[in-house]
Coordinates of C-alpha atoms in Angstrom, one line a residue:
Q449 CA -0.1 92.5 12.2
V450 CA 2.1 89.5 11.8
Q451 CA 2.0 86.2 13.9
L452 CA 4.8 83.7 14.2
V453 CA 4.2 80.2 15.6
E454 CA 7.1 78.0 16.4
S455 CA 7.0 74.1 16.6
G456 CA 9.2 71.1 16.6
G457 CA 10.8 71.5 20.1
G458 CA 11.1 68.5 22.5
L459 CA 13.5 66.4 24.4
V460 CA 16.4 64.6 22.7
Q461 CA 19.6 63.0 23.8
A462 CA 23.0 64.5 23.1
G463 CA 24.0 63.8 19.4
G464 CA 20.4 63.6 18.3
S465 CA 18.6 65.9 15.9
L466 CA 15.4 68.1 15.9
R467 CA 13.8 70.3 13.1
L468 CA 12.2 73.5 14.2
S469 CA 9.5 75.2 12.1
C470 CA 8.2 78.8 12.2
T471 CA 5.1 79.6 10.3
V472 CA 4.3 83.3 9.6
S473 CA 0.6 84.6 9.1
G474 CA -0.4 88.2 8.2
R475 CA 1.9 90.4 6.1
T476 CA 4.4 88.0 4.7
S477 CA 6.2 91.0 3.2
S478 CA 7.3 91.8 6.8
S479 CA 9.3 88.5 6.9
E480 CA 11.9 89.2 4.2
R481 CA 14.4 88.2 6.9
M482 CA 13.8 85.5 9.4
G483 CA 15.9 84.7 12.4
W484 CA 16.1 82.5 15.3
F485 CA 17.3 83.3 19.0
R486 CA 17.4 81.2 22.0
Q487 CA 17.4 81.9 25.8
A488 CA 18.5 79.6 28.6
P489 CA 17.3 80.0 32.2
G490 CA 19.3 82.8 33.8
K491 CA 21.2 83.6 30.6
E492 CA 20.8 86.4 28.0
R493 CA 19.2 85.9 24.7
E494 CA 21.5 84.5 22.0
F495 CA 21.5 85.0 18.4
V496 CA 21.4 81.6 16.5
A497 CA 20.6 82.1 12.8
D498 CA 19.4 84.2 10.1
I499 CA 18.0 83.7 6.5
N500 CA 16.8 86.1 3.7
W501 CA 13.8 85.7 1.4
S502 CA 15.7 83.7 -1.2
G503 CA 17.0 81.2 1.4
R504 CA 20.4 81.6 -0.2
G505 CA 21.9 84.0 2.3
T506 CA 22.3 82.8 5.9
V507 CA 24.3 83.6 9.1
Y508 CA 25.3 81.5 11.8
P509 CA 27.4 82.0 14.9
D510 CA 30.3 79.8 15.6
S511 CA 28.3 78.0 18.4
V512 CA 26.0 76.5 15.9
K513 CA 27.8 76.7 12.6
G514 CA 28.0 73.3 10.9
R515 CA 25.4 71.8 12.9
F516 CA 22.3 74.1 12.4
T517 CA 20.9 74.8 9.0
L518 CA 18.1 77.2 7.9
S519 CA 15.8 76.8 4.8
R520 CA 12.6 78.5 3.8
D521 CA 9.3 77.4 2.0
N522 CA 7.9 80.8 1.0
A523 CA 4.9 79.1 -0.5
K524 CA 4.0 77.8 2.9
N525 CA 5.3 80.9 4.6
T526 CA 7.5 78.7 6.8
V527 CA 11.2 78.7 7.9
F528 CA 12.9 75.5 9.1
M529 CA 15.9 75.1 11.3
Q530 CA 17.4 71.7 11.1
M531 CA 19.6 71.1 14.3
N532 CA 22.0 68.2 14.4
S533 CA 24.7 66.9 16.7
L534 CA 22.7 68.6 19.4
K535 CA 24.5 69.3 22.8
P536 CA 23.4 69.8 26.3
E537 CA 24.3 73.6 26.0
D538 CA 21.8 73.7 23.2
T539 CA 19.0 73.5 25.8
A540 CA 17.0 76.8 25.6
I541 CA 13.7 78.2 24.5
Y542 CA 14.0 78.9 20.8
F543 CA 12.3 82.0 19.4
C544 CA 11.6 82.7 15.8
T545 CA 11.6 86.3 14.6
A546 CA 10.9 88.3 11.4
G547 CA 11.9 91.6 10.0
P548 CA 12.7 93.6 6.9
L549 CA 15.8 93.0 4.8
I550 CA 17.4 95.9 6.4
G551 CA 16.7 97.0 9.9
P552 CA 15.8 95.3 13.2
Y553 CA 13.6 92.4 13.6
A554 CA 9.9 93.5 14.4
Y555 CA 8.0 90.4 15.2
W556 CA 8.6 87.5 17.5
G557 CA 6.9 84.1 18.3
Q558 CA 6.4 82.7 21.7
G559 CA 9.0 80.1 21.6
T560 CA 9.4 76.4 21.6
Q561 CA 11.4 74.4 24.3
V562 CA 14.5 72.3 23.1
T563 CA 16.0 70.2 25.8
V564 CA 19.1 68.1 25.2
S565 CA 19.9 65.4 27.7
S566 CA 23.5 64.0 28.4

């Protein structure tokens, strides 16, 4: 049993910044790989970022590369996503997910809303 709780969402104007966090409880060994997805109303879920246990291996799609940055504090069982230069198209519910080093994500948080105004 693993629980993920996201926080840090809110309303920000275009060009602003937010930092999301995701705290994991339960079997932290099941969170070797952490990821973020987002979903806007009427749209499909979109991959945003991925990070491994060491925090040194990260993956970003072109849509957020150079603007979003992941980091981990394993002592606190928390992953952070720093989001800079936010755009209105970044508006979505952001979901944290966790899984093994190899294989599909297995656990999901309930999401935190990010709204970027123009």
